[in-house]
Amino acid sequence: MRLCRTREDMRTAVRSFRAEGAFVGLVPTMGYLHEGHMELVRRARAGCDRVVVSIFVNPAQFGPAEDLATYPRNEERDLRLLKDAGVDAVFLPEAGEMYRPGAQTVVEVKNLSRILMGRLRPGHFRGVTTVVAKLFNIVTPDRAYFGEKDYQQLQVIRRMVEDLDYGIDIVGVPTRRAPDGLALSSRNVRLSAEDRAAATILNRALNEAEEHARTGPSAAALRTMLRDRIKSEPRADPRSVDIRDAETLAPVRGPLARPAVILLAVRFGDVLLIDQRVVTPQGEPDEH
Ligand code: PAF
């Protein structure tokens, strides 16, 4: 497994993969890998000749009051996991290698970036698209893998790839969950034991909503059901509960008639957790 700490090292590694005629997959991460990331890696391993994983805690996607300094890191363990998983190269740049003095250019998907989580975390998706665009330019993958857990991020990246003609195949990989249903996330380690137990309400509420959605309720009724269910857990502080068109993320009004996505952002203590579920009213073929 090649370790590339500079853009030049990374480009040299990819050139050698291309010289073999390899189809190259990229899994962008911020490290502190868990089973959710390893599922992306396994998918990439199965679908590509060469797999590159990037580990970069991207300062541009953290707000001034957010958890950049406390974001968990464990490079040694991450590298061991990636080596065991058969990854070909890891890109591990320092912040100064990715963002050089005098840089002025950002990449922003205008509307999709400003709604939902974009309203709660202004500038967040601009930071994500800027760094992902840079990673795409450095690694030049044929295919890239992202978790469906960050559903809005996935749609924002798909839009960017389409709008900027990247020609990269974007693969969304279903959310991995702990046995009690909590979606795996690097943030989970920051939950207290009580909040960790309480956070299982998210998956339980989503399961119930999925059942309820089959009967074609109004989006408003589904939202009320979800809010009430989440609030039945006193430690949960729902910051947003949204029901949106699964593709465009436009608000759904009236009865559910097409696949919709439920997007949750709920605080437990000072940790904001997100979760999502695509739901389909009965009679509608489920393509997700
Ligand atoms: O999902 C993440 O871990 C990050 O947002 C990403 C895509 C690696 C960009 O920094």
Short mmCIF file of N, CA and C in Angstrom, two decimals, residues 1-145:
data_model
loop_
_atom_site.label_atom_id
_atom_site.label_comp_id
_atom_site.label_asym_id
_atom_site.label_seq_id
_atom_site.Cartn_x
_atom_site.Cartn_y
_atom_site.Cartn_z
N MET A 1 0.86 -1.20 0.00
CA MET A 1 0.00 0.00 0.00
C MET A 1 0.89 1.25 0.00
N ARG A 2 0.64 2.15 -0.96
CA ARG A 2 1.48 3.35 -1.06
C ARG A 2 0.90 4.46 -0.20
N LEU A 3 1.76 5.14 0.52
CA LEU A 3 1.33 6.29 1.33
C LEU A 3 1.74 7.56 0.60
N CYS A 4 0.78 8.39 0.28
CA CYS A 4 1.09 9.60 -0.48
C CYS A 4 0.72 10.80 0.38
N ARG A 5 1.71 11.59 0.76
CA ARG A 5 1.42 12.75 1.62
C ARG A 5 1.36 14.04 0.81
N THR A 6 1.86 14.00 -0.41
CA THR A 6 1.80 15.20 -1.25
C THR A 6 0.98 14.92 -2.50
N ARG A 7 0.54 16.02 -3.14
CA ARG A 7 -0.23 15.86 -4.39
C ARG A 7 0.64 15.16 -5.44
N GLU A 8 1.94 15.54 -5.44
CA GLU A 8 2.84 14.96 -6.43
C GLU A 8 2.96 13.44 -6.26
N ASP A 9 3.14 12.99 -4.99
CA ASP A 9 3.21 11.54 -4.73
C ASP A 9 1.94 10.85 -5.22
N MET A 10 0.82 11.48 -4.95
CA MET A 10 -0.48 10.87 -5.30
C MET A 10 -0.60 10.77 -6.82
N ARG A 11 -0.22 11.85 -7.50
CA ARG A 11 -0.33 11.84 -8.98
C ARG A 11 0.59 10.78 -9.57
N THR A 12 1.78 10.63 -8.97
CA THR A 12 2.73 9.62 -9.49
C THR A 12 2.13 8.22 -9.33
N ALA A 13 1.51 7.97 -8.15
CA ALA A 13 0.91 6.64 -7.91
C ALA A 13 -0.20 6.39 -8.93
N VAL A 14 -1.06 7.38 -9.15
CA VAL A 14 -2.18 7.17 -10.07
C VAL A 14 -1.66 6.98 -11.50
N ARG A 15 -0.60 7.71 -11.86
CA ARG A 15 -0.03 7.52 -13.21
C ARG A 15 0.41 6.07 -13.40
N SER A 16 1.00 5.49 -12.34
CA SER A 16 1.46 4.10 -12.50
C SER A 16 0.26 3.14 -12.59
N PHE A 17 -0.84 3.45 -11.88
CA PHE A 17 -2.05 2.61 -12.01
C PHE A 17 -2.60 2.70 -13.43
N ARG A 18 -2.62 3.92 -13.94
CA ARG A 18 -3.16 4.13 -15.30
C ARG A 18 -2.30 3.41 -16.34
N ALA A 19 -0.99 3.41 -16.09
CA ALA A 19 -0.08 2.76 -17.06
C ALA A 19 -0.39 1.26 -17.17
N GLU A 20 -0.97 0.69 -16.10
CA GLU A 20 -1.37 -0.73 -16.18
C GLU A 20 -2.75 -0.88 -16.81
N GLY A 21 -3.38 0.24 -17.14
CA GLY A 21 -4.75 0.19 -17.69
C GLY A 21 -5.79 0.00 -16.62
N ALA A 22 -5.46 0.33 -15.34
CA ALA A 22 -6.38 0.06 -14.23
C ALA A 22 -7.57 1.03 -14.21
N PHE A 23 -8.70 0.53 -13.75
CA PHE A 23 -9.90 1.32 -13.47
C PHE A 23 -9.77 1.72 -11.99
N VAL A 24 -9.77 3.02 -11.73
CA VAL A 24 -9.38 3.49 -10.39
C VAL A 24 -10.60 3.98 -9.60
N GLY A 25 -10.73 3.48 -8.36
CA GLY A 25 -11.82 3.91 -7.48
C GLY A 25 -11.26 4.76 -6.34
N LEU A 26 -12.03 5.77 -5.93
CA LEU A 26 -11.61 6.64 -4.81
C LEU A 26 -12.66 6.58 -3.71
N VAL A 27 -12.20 6.43 -2.47
CA VAL A 27 -13.08 6.55 -1.30
C VAL A 27 -12.58 7.74 -0.48
N PRO A 28 -13.25 8.90 -0.57
CA PRO A 28 -12.81 10.05 0.23
C PRO A 28 -13.31 9.90 1.67
N THR A 29 -12.43 10.12 2.65
CA THR A 29 -12.84 10.03 4.06
C THR A 29 -12.14 11.12 4.86
N MET A 30 -12.60 11.29 6.08
CA MET A 30 -11.90 12.16 7.02
C MET A 30 -11.23 11.31 8.11
N GLY A 31 -11.06 10.02 7.82
CA GLY A 31 -10.35 9.14 8.76
C GLY A 31 -11.20 8.71 9.93
N TYR A 32 -10.51 8.15 10.95
CA TYR A 32 -11.17 7.54 12.11
C TYR A 32 -12.20 6.54 11.59
N LEU A 33 -11.67 5.59 10.83
CA LEU A 33 -12.53 4.73 10.02
C LEU A 33 -13.37 3.78 10.86
N HIS A 34 -14.60 3.57 10.43
CA HIS A 34 -15.48 2.59 11.07
C HIS A 34 -16.04 1.68 9.97
N GLU A 35 -16.90 0.77 10.38
CA GLU A 35 -17.44 -0.23 9.44
C GLU A 35 -18.13 0.41 8.23
N GLY A 36 -18.72 1.60 8.45
CA GLY A 36 -19.37 2.29 7.34
C GLY A 36 -18.36 2.62 6.25
N HIS A 37 -17.19 3.16 6.66
CA HIS A 37 -16.13 3.45 5.68
C HIS A 37 -15.62 2.17 5.03
N MET A 38 -15.47 1.12 5.89
CA MET A 38 -14.88 -0.11 5.36
C MET A 38 -15.82 -0.76 4.34
N GLU A 39 -17.12 -0.51 4.50
CA GLU A 39 -18.08 -1.00 3.50
C GLU A 39 -17.84 -0.27 2.16
N LEU A 40 -17.56 1.04 2.22
CA LEU A 40 -17.25 1.77 0.98
C LEU A 40 -16.00 1.18 0.34
N VAL A 41 -15.00 0.88 1.19
CA VAL A 41 -13.74 0.33 0.68
C VAL A 41 -13.99 -1.04 0.04
N ARG A 42 -14.81 -1.87 0.70
CA ARG A 42 -15.10 -3.20 0.14
C ARG A 42 -15.80 -3.08 -1.22
N ARG A 43 -16.74 -2.13 -1.28
CA ARG A 43 -17.44 -1.93 -2.57
C ARG A 43 -16.45 -1.49 -3.64
N ALA A 44 -15.53 -0.60 -3.25
CA ALA A 44 -14.54 -0.12 -4.22
C ALA A 44 -13.61 -1.26 -4.64
N ARG A 45 -13.22 -2.08 -3.67
CA ARG A 45 -12.32 -3.21 -3.94
C ARG A 45 -12.98 -4.17 -4.95
N ALA A 46 -14.32 -4.36 -4.75
CA ALA A 46 -15.03 -5.30 -5.62
C ALA A 46 -15.25 -4.73 -7.03
N GLY A 47 -15.31 -3.39 -7.13
CA GLY A 47 -15.71 -2.81 -8.42
C GLY A 47 -14.58 -2.15 -9.20
N CYS A 48 -13.38 -2.08 -8.64
CA CYS A 48 -12.30 -1.34 -9.31
C CYS A 48 -11.00 -2.15 -9.28
N ASP A 49 -10.10 -1.88 -10.22
CA ASP A 49 -8.80 -2.59 -10.22
C ASP A 49 -7.89 -2.03 -9.14
N ARG A 50 -7.91 -0.73 -8.98
CA ARG A 50 -7.05 -0.07 -7.98
C ARG A 50 -7.91 0.83 -7.10
N VAL A 51 -7.62 0.80 -5.80
CA VAL A 51 -8.44 1.60 -4.87
C VAL A 51 -7.56 2.59 -4.12
N VAL A 52 -7.97 3.85 -4.18
CA VAL A 52 -7.30 4.92 -3.44
C VAL A 52 -8.27 5.39 -2.35
N VAL A 53 -7.76 5.54 -1.12
CA VAL A 53 -8.57 6.13 -0.03
C VAL A 53 -7.89 7.42 0.38
N SER A 54 -8.66 8.49 0.50
CA SER A 54 -8.06 9.73 1.03
C SER A 54 -8.50 9.90 2.48
N ILE A 55 -7.56 10.38 3.29
CA ILE A 55 -7.85 10.71 4.70
C ILE A 55 -7.45 12.16 4.88
N PHE A 56 -8.45 13.01 5.05
CA PHE A 56 -8.13 14.43 5.22
C PHE A 56 -9.27 15.07 6.01
N VAL A 57 -8.95 15.55 7.22
CA VAL A 57 -9.95 16.26 8.02
C VAL A 57 -9.97 17.69 7.48
N ASN A 58 -11.00 17.95 6.69
CA ASN A 58 -11.04 19.15 5.85
C ASN A 58 -11.51 20.38 6.64
N PRO A 59 -10.59 21.30 6.98
CA PRO A 59 -11.00 22.44 7.81
C PRO A 59 -12.09 23.28 7.15
N ALA A 60 -12.12 23.29 5.80
CA ALA A 60 -13.07 24.17 5.10
C ALA A 60 -14.52 23.77 5.30
N GLN A 61 -14.78 22.57 5.78
CA GLN A 61 -16.19 22.18 5.96
C GLN A 61 -16.66 22.28 7.41
N PHE A 62 -15.80 22.79 8.28
CA PHE A 62 -16.17 22.99 9.69
C PHE A 62 -16.44 24.48 9.90
N GLY A 63 -17.53 24.79 10.61
CA GLY A 63 -17.82 26.18 10.95
C GLY A 63 -16.93 26.61 12.10
N PRO A 64 -16.88 27.95 12.39
CA PRO A 64 -16.00 28.46 13.45
C PRO A 64 -16.32 27.85 14.82
N ALA A 65 -17.60 27.53 15.05
CA ALA A 65 -17.97 26.99 16.38
C ALA A 65 -18.04 25.47 16.36
N GLU A 66 -17.53 24.85 15.29
CA GLU A 66 -17.69 23.38 15.17
C GLU A 66 -16.45 22.63 15.66
N ASP A 67 -16.57 21.29 15.53
CA ASP A 67 -15.66 20.42 16.25
C ASP A 67 -14.40 20.00 15.50
N LEU A 68 -13.76 20.90 14.75
CA LEU A 68 -12.54 20.53 14.00
C LEU A 68 -11.44 20.03 14.94
N ALA A 69 -11.20 20.79 16.03
CA ALA A 69 -10.09 20.44 16.93
C ALA A 69 -10.33 19.10 17.62
N THR A 70 -11.59 18.82 17.90
CA THR A 70 -11.87 17.58 18.64
C THR A 70 -12.29 16.43 17.71
N TYR A 71 -12.24 16.67 16.40
CA TYR A 71 -12.64 15.59 15.48
C TYR A 71 -11.69 14.41 15.70
N PRO A 72 -12.23 13.20 15.92
CA PRO A 72 -11.35 12.08 16.30
C PRO A 72 -10.40 11.66 15.17
N ARG A 73 -9.18 11.31 15.54
CA ARG A 73 -8.17 10.88 14.55
C ARG A 73 -7.42 9.67 15.08
N ASN A 74 -7.05 8.78 14.21
CA ASN A 74 -6.19 7.65 14.59
C ASN A 74 -5.54 7.08 13.32
N GLU A 75 -4.48 7.78 12.90
CA GLU A 75 -3.87 7.46 11.60
C GLU A 75 -3.33 6.02 11.56
N GLU A 76 -2.67 5.63 12.66
CA GLU A 76 -2.03 4.32 12.67
C GLU A 76 -3.07 3.19 12.46
N ARG A 77 -4.15 3.30 13.22
CA ARG A 77 -5.20 2.28 13.11
C ARG A 77 -5.84 2.32 11.72
N ASP A 78 -6.12 3.53 11.23
CA ASP A 78 -6.73 3.66 9.90
C ASP A 78 -5.87 2.96 8.85
N LEU A 79 -4.55 3.20 8.91
CA LEU A 79 -3.66 2.64 7.88
C LEU A 79 -3.63 1.11 7.97
N ARG A 80 -3.68 0.61 9.21
CA ARG A 80 -3.69 -0.85 9.38
C ARG A 80 -4.95 -1.45 8.74
N LEU A 81 -6.09 -0.81 9.03
CA LEU A 81 -7.36 -1.32 8.48
C LEU A 81 -7.34 -1.29 6.94
N LEU A 82 -6.81 -0.21 6.41
CA LEU A 82 -6.83 -0.06 4.94
C LEU A 82 -5.88 -1.06 4.27
N LYS A 83 -4.74 -1.29 4.94
CA LYS A 83 -3.78 -2.26 4.38
C LYS A 83 -4.44 -3.65 4.37
N ASP A 84 -5.07 -4.00 5.50
CA ASP A 84 -5.72 -5.32 5.58
C ASP A 84 -6.84 -5.45 4.55
N ALA A 85 -7.46 -4.33 4.20
CA ALA A 85 -8.59 -4.38 3.25
C ALA A 85 -8.09 -4.39 1.80
N GLY A 86 -6.78 -4.35 1.60
CA GLY A 86 -6.25 -4.46 0.24
C GLY A 86 -6.28 -3.16 -0.56
N VAL A 87 -6.24 -2.03 0.16
CA VAL A 87 -6.21 -0.73 -0.54
C VAL A 87 -4.84 -0.53 -1.19
N ASP A 88 -4.82 0.10 -2.37
CA ASP A 88 -3.56 0.25 -3.10
C ASP A 88 -2.79 1.51 -2.71
N ALA A 89 -3.52 2.60 -2.43
CA ALA A 89 -2.82 3.84 -2.07
C ALA A 89 -3.69 4.66 -1.14
N VAL A 90 -3.02 5.35 -0.20
CA VAL A 90 -3.74 6.26 0.71
C VAL A 90 -3.17 7.65 0.51
N PHE A 91 -4.06 8.60 0.33
CA PHE A 91 -3.66 10.01 0.20
C PHE A 91 -3.91 10.68 1.54
N LEU A 92 -2.84 11.19 2.16
CA LEU A 92 -2.91 11.76 3.53
C LEU A 92 -2.28 13.14 3.56
N PRO A 93 -2.85 14.10 2.89
CA PRO A 93 -2.19 15.41 2.86
C PRO A 93 -2.36 16.18 4.17
N GLU A 94 -1.43 17.07 4.47
CA GLU A 94 -1.63 18.05 5.55
C GLU A 94 -2.51 19.17 4.99
N ALA A 95 -3.09 19.97 5.92
CA ALA A 95 -3.97 21.06 5.47
C ALA A 95 -3.21 22.03 4.54
N GLY A 96 -1.93 22.28 4.85
CA GLY A 96 -1.14 23.22 4.04
C GLY A 96 -0.86 22.71 2.64
N GLU A 97 -0.93 21.40 2.45
CA GLU A 97 -0.72 20.81 1.13
C GLU A 97 -1.98 20.98 0.27
N MET A 98 -3.14 20.93 0.94
CA MET A 98 -4.41 21.05 0.20
C MET A 98 -4.81 22.51 -0.01
N TYR A 99 -4.55 23.35 1.00
CA TYR A 99 -4.96 24.76 0.89
C TYR A 99 -3.72 25.62 1.01
N ARG A 100 -3.25 26.10 -0.14
CA ARG A 100 -2.00 26.85 -0.14
C ARG A 100 -2.27 28.34 -0.04
N PRO A 101 -1.29 29.11 0.48
CA PRO A 101 -1.52 30.54 0.66
C PRO A 101 -1.92 31.19 -0.67
N GLY A 102 -2.86 32.09 -0.59
CA GLY A 102 -3.26 32.81 -1.80
C GLY A 102 -4.42 32.16 -2.54
N ALA A 103 -4.84 30.95 -2.12
CA ALA A 103 -5.94 30.28 -2.83
C ALA A 103 -7.21 31.13 -2.73
N GLN A 104 -7.94 31.21 -3.84
CA GLN A 104 -9.15 32.05 -3.86
C GLN A 104 -10.36 31.34 -4.43
N THR A 105 -10.15 30.13 -4.92
CA THR A 105 -11.23 29.49 -5.69
C THR A 105 -12.00 28.49 -4.83
N VAL A 106 -13.32 28.57 -4.91
CA VAL A 106 -14.15 27.58 -4.22
C VAL A 106 -15.12 26.97 -5.23
N VAL A 107 -15.65 25.81 -4.89
CA VAL A 107 -16.67 25.18 -5.74
C VAL A 107 -17.94 25.12 -4.92
N GLU A 108 -19.03 25.63 -5.47
CA GLU A 108 -20.27 25.64 -4.70
C GLU A 108 -21.45 25.25 -5.57
N VAL A 109 -22.22 24.29 -5.09
CA VAL A 109 -23.48 23.93 -5.73
C VAL A 109 -24.52 24.84 -5.08
N LYS A 110 -25.00 25.84 -5.85
CA LYS A 110 -25.67 26.96 -5.20
C LYS A 110 -26.88 26.59 -4.34
N ASN A 111 -27.94 26.06 -4.98
CA ASN A 111 -29.17 25.91 -4.21
C ASN A 111 -29.15 24.72 -3.27
N LEU A 112 -28.73 23.57 -3.78
CA LEU A 112 -28.75 22.36 -2.94
C LEU A 112 -27.88 22.51 -1.70
N SER A 113 -26.87 23.37 -1.76
CA SER A 113 -25.96 23.53 -0.63
C SER A 113 -26.51 24.41 0.48
N ARG A 114 -27.57 25.15 0.14
CA ARG A 114 -28.03 26.16 1.12
C ARG A 114 -29.26 25.72 1.88
N ILE A 115 -29.85 24.60 1.45
CA ILE A 115 -31.05 24.13 2.14
C ILE A 115 -30.68 23.12 3.21
N LEU A 116 -31.64 22.75 4.04
CA LEU A 116 -31.51 21.65 5.01
C LEU A 116 -30.26 21.82 5.86
N MET A 117 -29.32 20.84 5.82
CA MET A 117 -28.11 20.93 6.64
C MET A 117 -27.30 22.17 6.29
N GLY A 118 -27.44 22.62 5.07
CA GLY A 118 -26.72 23.83 4.64
C GLY A 118 -27.18 25.06 5.40
N ARG A 119 -28.45 25.04 5.84
CA ARG A 119 -28.94 26.17 6.65
C ARG A 119 -28.41 26.06 8.07
N LEU A 120 -28.33 24.82 8.58
CA LEU A 120 -27.82 24.63 9.95
C LEU A 120 -26.31 24.86 10.01
N ARG A 121 -25.62 24.56 8.89
CA ARG A 121 -24.15 24.66 8.88
C ARG A 121 -23.73 25.49 7.66
N PRO A 122 -23.89 26.82 7.76
CA PRO A 122 -23.59 27.65 6.58
C PRO A 122 -22.15 27.43 6.11
N GLY A 123 -21.96 27.27 4.82
CA GLY A 123 -20.61 27.10 4.24
C GLY A 123 -20.12 25.66 4.25
N HIS A 124 -20.83 24.78 4.97
CA HIS A 124 -20.35 23.40 5.10
C HIS A 124 -20.22 22.71 3.74
N PHE A 125 -21.28 22.76 2.93
CA PHE A 125 -21.22 22.02 1.66
C PHE A 125 -20.26 22.67 0.67
N ARG A 126 -20.07 23.99 0.78
CA ARG A 126 -19.06 24.64 -0.08
C ARG A 126 -17.68 24.05 0.25
N GLY A 127 -17.42 23.83 1.55
CA GLY A 127 -16.16 23.21 1.95
C GLY A 127 -16.04 21.79 1.42
N VAL A 128 -17.17 21.06 1.46
CA VAL A 128 -17.16 19.67 0.98
C VAL A 128 -16.90 19.64 -0.53
N THR A 129 -17.66 20.45 -1.28
CA THR A 129 -17.51 20.37 -2.75
C THR A 129 -16.13 20.88 -3.18
N THR A 130 -15.62 21.88 -2.47
CA THR A 130 -14.29 22.38 -2.85
C THR A 130 -13.24 21.29 -2.65
N VAL A 131 -13.30 20.61 -1.49
CA VAL A 131 -12.26 19.60 -1.25
C VAL A 131 -12.47 18.37 -2.14
N VAL A 132 -13.73 17.99 -2.37
CA VAL A 132 -13.97 16.81 -3.21
C VAL A 132 -13.55 17.11 -4.66
N ALA A 133 -13.80 18.33 -5.11
CA ALA A 133 -13.34 18.70 -6.46
C ALA A 133 -11.82 18.61 -6.54
N LYS A 134 -11.14 19.08 -5.50
CA LYS A 134 -9.67 19.02 -5.49
C LYS A 134 -9.20 17.55 -5.48
N LEU A 135 -9.85 16.73 -4.65
CA LEU A 135 -9.47 15.30 -4.61
C LEU A 135 -9.70 14.65 -5.98
N PHE A 136 -10.82 14.99 -6.62
CA PHE A 136 -11.09 14.43 -7.95
C PHE A 136 -10.00 14.87 -8.94
N ASN A 137 -9.57 16.13 -8.83
CA ASN A 137 -8.54 16.62 -9.77
C ASN A 137 -7.19 15.98 -9.51
N ILE A 138 -6.90 15.67 -8.26
CA ILE A 138 -5.59 15.09 -7.92
C ILE A 138 -5.58 13.59 -8.24
N VAL A 139 -6.64 12.90 -7.82
CA VAL A 139 -6.66 11.43 -7.95
C VAL A 139 -7.19 10.99 -9.33
N THR A 140 -8.01 11.83 -9.94
CA THR A 140 -8.67 11.51 -11.23
C THR A 140 -9.25 10.09 -11.26
N PRO A 141 -10.14 9.77 -10.31
CA PRO A 141 -10.70 8.42 -10.28
C PRO A 141 -11.71 8.21 -11.41
N ASP A 142 -11.98 6.94 -11.72
CA ASP A 142 -13.08 6.62 -12.65
C ASP A 142 -14.39 6.56 -11.89
N ARG A 143 -14.30 6.18 -10.61
CA ARG A 143 -15.51 6.00 -9.80
C ARG A 143 -15.19 6.47 -8.38
N ALA A 144 -16.20 7.03 -7.69
CA ALA A 144 -15.97 7.44 -6.29
C ALA A 144 -17.16 7.00 -5.45
N TYR A 145 -16.89 6.67 -4.19
CA TYR A 145 -17.88 6.05 -3.31
C TYR A 145 -18.19 6.97 -2.12
#
